[in-house]
PDB file of C-alpha atoms in Angstrom:
ATOM      1  CA  GLY A   1     142.261  66.961  76.057  1.00 49.00           C
ATOM      2  CA  GLN A   2     142.594  64.431  78.830  1.00 39.00           C
ATOM      3  CA  ALA A   3     140.848  61.064  78.961  1.00 39.00           C
ATOM      4  CA  PRO A   4     138.004  61.263  81.484  1.00 40.00           C
ATOM      5  CA  THR A   5     139.299  58.316  83.528  1.00 46.00           C
ATOM      6  CA  ALA A   6     142.873  59.602  83.761  1.00 43.00           C
ATOM      7  CA  GLY A   7     143.842  60.754  87.211  1.00 58.00           C
ATOM      8  CA  SER A   8     140.756  59.463  89.017  1.00 65.00           C
ATOM      9  CA  GLY A   9     143.022  57.547  91.410  1.00 64.00           C
ATOM     10  CA  GLU A  10     144.987  60.701  92.150  1.00 76.00           C
ATOM     11  CA  ARG A  11     141.784  62.727  92.626  1.00 78.00           C
ATOM     12  CA  MET A  12     140.429  60.138  95.027  1.00 70.00           C
ATOM     13  CA  LEU A  13     143.672  60.127  96.952  1.00 74.00           C
ATOM     14  CA  ALA A  14     143.674  63.927  97.023  1.00 84.00           C
ATOM     15  CA  SER A  15     140.199  64.083  98.570  1.00 91.00           C
ATOM     16  CA  PHE A  16     140.919  61.602 101.388  1.00 95.00           C
ATOM     17  CA  GLN A  17     144.574  62.439 101.981  1.00 92.00           C
ATOM     18  CA  PRO A  18     144.289  65.747 103.869  1.00 93.00           C
ATOM     19  CA  TYR A  19     141.914  64.247 106.439  1.00 94.00           C
ATOM     20  CA  CYS A  20     143.282  60.706 106.698  1.00 95.00           C
ATOM     21  CA  ALA A  21     147.005  60.736 105.851  1.00 95.00           C
ATOM     22  CA  ALA A  22     148.319  61.653 109.317  1.00 93.00           C
ATOM     23  CA  CYS A  23     147.192  58.250 110.609  1.00 95.00           C
ATOM     24  CA  HIS A  24     146.561  56.156 107.491  1.00 96.00           C
ATOM     25  CA  GLN A  25     149.484  56.937 105.175  1.00 95.00           C
ATOM     26  CA  THR A  26     152.243  55.217 107.122  1.00 94.00           C
ATOM     27  CA  ALA A  27     154.310  52.045 106.920  1.00 94.00           C
ATOM     28  CA  GLU A  28     152.306  50.619 109.843  1.00 93.00           C
ATOM     29  CA  THR A  29     149.262  48.399 109.281  1.00 91.00           C
ATOM     30  CA  PHE A  30     147.545  49.727 112.428  1.00 92.00           C
ATOM     31  CA  PRO A  31     145.681  51.929 112.026  1.00 93.00           C
ATOM     32  CA  PRO A  32     145.105  50.520 108.525  1.00 95.00           C
ATOM     33  CA  ASN A  33     147.478  52.226 106.080  1.00 95.00           C
ATOM     34  CA  PHE A  34     145.006  52.350 103.183  1.00 94.00           C
ATOM     35  CA  LEU A  35     146.620  55.542 101.795  1.00 94.00           C
ATOM     36  CA  GLN A  36     150.055  53.919 101.442  1.00 93.00           C
ATOM     37  CA  GLY A  37     151.174  52.887  97.955  1.00 92.00           C
ATOM     38  CA  SER A  38     150.691  53.896  94.341  1.00 91.00           C
ATOM     39  CA  PRO A  39     147.490  55.685  93.232  1.00 89.00           C
ATOM     40  CA  THR A  40     146.252  52.370  91.796  1.00 91.00           C
ATOM     41  CA  GLU A  41     146.908  50.533  95.067  1.00 92.00           C
ATOM     42  CA  VAL A  42     145.337  53.325  97.121  1.00 92.00           C
ATOM     43  CA  SER A  43     142.263  53.378  94.889  1.00 91.00           C
ATOM     44  CA  ALA A  44     141.835  49.611  95.368  1.00 92.00           C
ATOM     45  CA  ARG A  45     142.405  49.902  99.125  1.00 93.00           C
ATOM     46  CA  LEU A  46     139.900  52.744  99.516  1.00 94.00           C
ATOM     47  CA  ARG A  47     137.263  50.669  97.699  1.00 94.00           C
ATOM     48  CA  HIS A  48     138.114  47.601  99.796  1.00 95.00           C
ATOM     49  CA  CYS A  49     137.804  49.736 102.924  1.00 96.00           C
ATOM     50  CA  ALA A  50     134.545  51.372 101.784  1.00 96.00           C
ATOM     51  CA  PRO A  51     132.210  49.698 104.339  1.00 97.00           C
ATOM     52  CA  ARG A  52     134.336  50.840 107.278  1.00 97.00           C
ATOM     53  CA  LEU A  53     135.066  54.247 105.740  1.00 97.00           C
ATOM     54  CA  TYR A  54     131.331  54.788 105.309  1.00 98.00           C
ATOM     55  CA  VAL A  55     130.586  53.894 108.933  1.00 98.00           C
ATOM     56  CA  ARG A  56     133.409  56.055 110.305  1.00 97.00           C
ATOM     57  CA  LEU A  57     132.379  59.075 108.212  1.00 97.00           C
ATOM     58  CA  ALA A  58     128.669  58.560 108.983  1.00 97.00           C
ATOM     59  CA  MET A  59     129.305  58.371 112.758  1.00 97.00           C
ATOM     60  CA  ALA A  60     129.523  62.193 112.789  1.00 96.00           C
ATOM     61  CA  ASP A  61     125.727  62.142 112.240  1.00 95.00           C
ATOM     62  CA  VAL A  62     125.095  59.854 115.214  1.00 95.00           C
ATOM     63  CA  SER A  63     124.816  61.183 118.761  1.00 93.00           C
ATOM     64  CA  PRO A  64     127.881  60.271 120.864  1.00 92.00           C
ATOM     65  CA  ALA A  65     125.883  57.940 123.137  1.00 94.00           C
ATOM     66  CA  GLN A  66     124.600  55.964 120.133  1.00 94.00           C
ATOM     67  CA  ARG A  67     127.881  55.607 118.255  1.00 94.00           C
ATOM     68  CA  ALA A  68     129.149  52.129 117.471  1.00 90.00           C
ATOM     69  CA  LYS A  69     132.609  53.517 116.680  1.00 94.00           C
ATOM     70  CA  THR A  70     134.568  56.767 116.870  1.00 95.00           C
ATOM     71  CA  PRO A  71     133.914  59.087 113.929  1.00 96.00           C
ATOM     72  CA  MET A  72     136.803  59.730 111.564  1.00 96.00           C
ATOM     73  CA  PRO A  73     138.721  61.877 111.604  1.00 95.00           C
ATOM     74  CA  PRO A  74     138.665  61.718 115.409  1.00 94.00           C
ATOM     75  CA  GLU A  75     137.464  64.820 117.263  1.00 93.00           C
ATOM     76  CA  SER A  76     140.989  65.378 118.603  1.00 94.00           C
ATOM     77  CA  MET A  77     142.208  65.916 115.019  1.00 94.00           C
ATOM     78  CA  LEU A  78     139.498  68.380 113.939  1.00 96.00           C
ATOM     79  CA  PRO A  79     141.292  71.526 115.179  1.00 96.00           C
ATOM     80  CA  ALA A  80     144.130  70.654 112.769  1.00 94.00           C
ATOM     81  CA  PHE A  81     141.576  71.064 109.971  1.00 92.00           C
ATOM     82  CA  ALA A  82     140.372  74.395 111.407  1.00 93.00           C
ATOM     83  CA  THR A  83     137.028  72.912 112.349  1.00 95.00           C
ATOM     84  CA  ASP A  84     135.109  71.387 115.240  1.00 95.00           C
ATOM     85  CA  VAL A  85     132.535  68.615 115.667  1.00 94.00           C
ATOM     86  CA  ALA A  86     129.603  70.650 114.347  1.00 95.00           C
ATOM     87  CA  GLY A  87     131.684  72.195 111.570  1.00 96.00           C
ATOM     88  CA  TRP A  88     132.974  68.841 110.323  1.00 96.00           C
ATOM     89  CA  SER A  89     129.581  67.164 110.624  1.00 96.00           C
ATOM     90  CA  GLY A  90     127.974  69.810 108.407  1.00 96.00           C
ATOM     91  CA  SER A  91     130.916  70.311 106.084  1.00 96.00           C
ATOM     92  CA  PRO A  92     130.691  69.915 102.297  1.00 95.00           C
ATOM     93  CA  VAL A  93     134.001  68.025 102.474  1.00 94.00           C
ATOM     94  CA  ARG A  94     132.577  65.299 104.716  1.00 96.00           C
ATOM     95  CA  ALA A  95     129.440  65.154 102.570  1.00 96.00           C
ATOM     96  CA  ALA A  96     131.602  64.692  99.459  1.00 95.00           C
ATOM     97  CA  LEU A  97     133.732  61.952 101.062  1.00 96.00           C
ATOM     98  CA  LEU A  98     130.595  60.162 102.283  1.00 96.00           C
ATOM     99  CA  ALA A  99     129.012  60.462  98.819  1.00 96.00           C
ATOM    100  CA  GLN A 100     132.150  59.015  97.204  1.00 95.00           C
ATOM    101  CA  VAL A 101     132.220  56.040  99.565  1.00 96.00           C
ATOM    102  CA  ALA A 102     128.463  55.510  99.099  1.00 97.00           C
ATOM    103  CA  GLN A 103     129.032  55.487  95.328  1.00 96.00           C
ATOM    104  CA  TRP A 104     131.668  52.732  95.645  1.00 96.00           C
ATOM    105  CA  LEU A 105     129.354  50.685  97.869  1.00 97.00           C
ATOM    106  CA  ARG A 106     126.447  51.155  95.458  1.00 97.00           C
ATOM    107  CA  ALA A 107     128.661  50.064  92.550  1.00 96.00           C
ATOM    108  CA  GLU A 108     129.676  46.958  94.502  1.00 95.00           C
ATOM    109  CA  THR A 109     126.351  45.898  96.027  1.00 95.00           C
ATOM    110  CA  GLY A 110     123.775  47.484  93.729  1.00 97.00           C
ATOM    111  CA  GLN A 111     122.150  49.407  96.569  1.00 95.00           C
ATOM    112  CA  ALA A 112     122.723  52.523  98.607  1.00 95.00           C
ATOM    113  CA  PRO A 113     124.471  51.861 101.924  1.00 97.00           C
ATOM    114  CA  HIS A 114     122.308  51.937 105.054  1.00 96.00           C
ATOM    115  CA  LEU A 115     124.171  52.525 108.320  1.00 96.00           C
ATOM    116  CA  GLU A 116     121.901  50.442 110.576  1.00 95.00           C
ATOM    117  CA  THR A 117     121.966  47.482 108.172  1.00 95.00           C
ATOM    118  CA  MET A 118     125.736  47.691 107.829  1.00 96.00           C
ATOM    119  CA  LEU A 119     126.156  47.663 111.603  1.00 96.00           C
ATOM    120  CA  ALA A 120     123.554  44.932 112.265  1.00 96.00           C
ATOM    121  CA  ALA A 121     126.257  42.302 112.823  1.00 95.00           C
ATOM    122  CA  GLY A 122     128.638  44.803 114.465  1.00 96.00           C
ATOM    123  CA  TYR A 123     131.479  46.920 113.109  1.00 96.00           C
ATOM    124  CA  GLU A 124     134.033  44.125 113.442  1.00 95.00           C
ATOM    125  CA  ALA A 125     131.943  41.988 111.055  1.00 96.00           C
ATOM    126  CA  LEU A 126     132.542  44.526 108.271  1.00 96.00           C
ATOM    127  CA  ARG A 127     135.240  43.690 105.745  1.00 94.00           C
ATOM    128  CA  PRO A 128     138.616  44.784 107.132  1.00 92.00           C
ATOM    129  CA  CYS A 129     140.248  47.809 105.530  1.00 91.00           C
ATOM    130  CA  LEU A 130     143.326  46.006 104.346  1.00 86.00           C
ATOM    131  CA  PRO A 131     143.010  42.989 102.059  1.00 73.00           C
ATOM    132  CA  PRO A 132     144.586  39.874 103.573  1.00 71.00           C
ATOM    133  CA  ARG A 133     148.239  39.521 102.638  1.00 69.00           C
TER     134      ARG A 133
END
């Protein structure tokens, strides 16, 4: 059999990649290229980026007038995934990505993430996606 921890980096990458790679798996650092690198590097970057990933994924639940930031993936990209705003918002895929990010945040802080609390000081106050070089 396979060790239970083997491949978790690859699995993580596989769940985010289809929805994020077009913009975030590049040589450029803007938008943040958190999917660039080895599975180990990507796993570390995704965890580092967790606060912002959570907010961007959760924004699909917030009415457009109330949004602090654009939801990810952006609405303009949704047709490429054969979905629309309502479809993505209610999708099991988005729920799974949000649950994964919430799990990382819970592991780091000891509590479940709360969108309003996270945004209290503003989105820009959240830890940046890429660790400082």
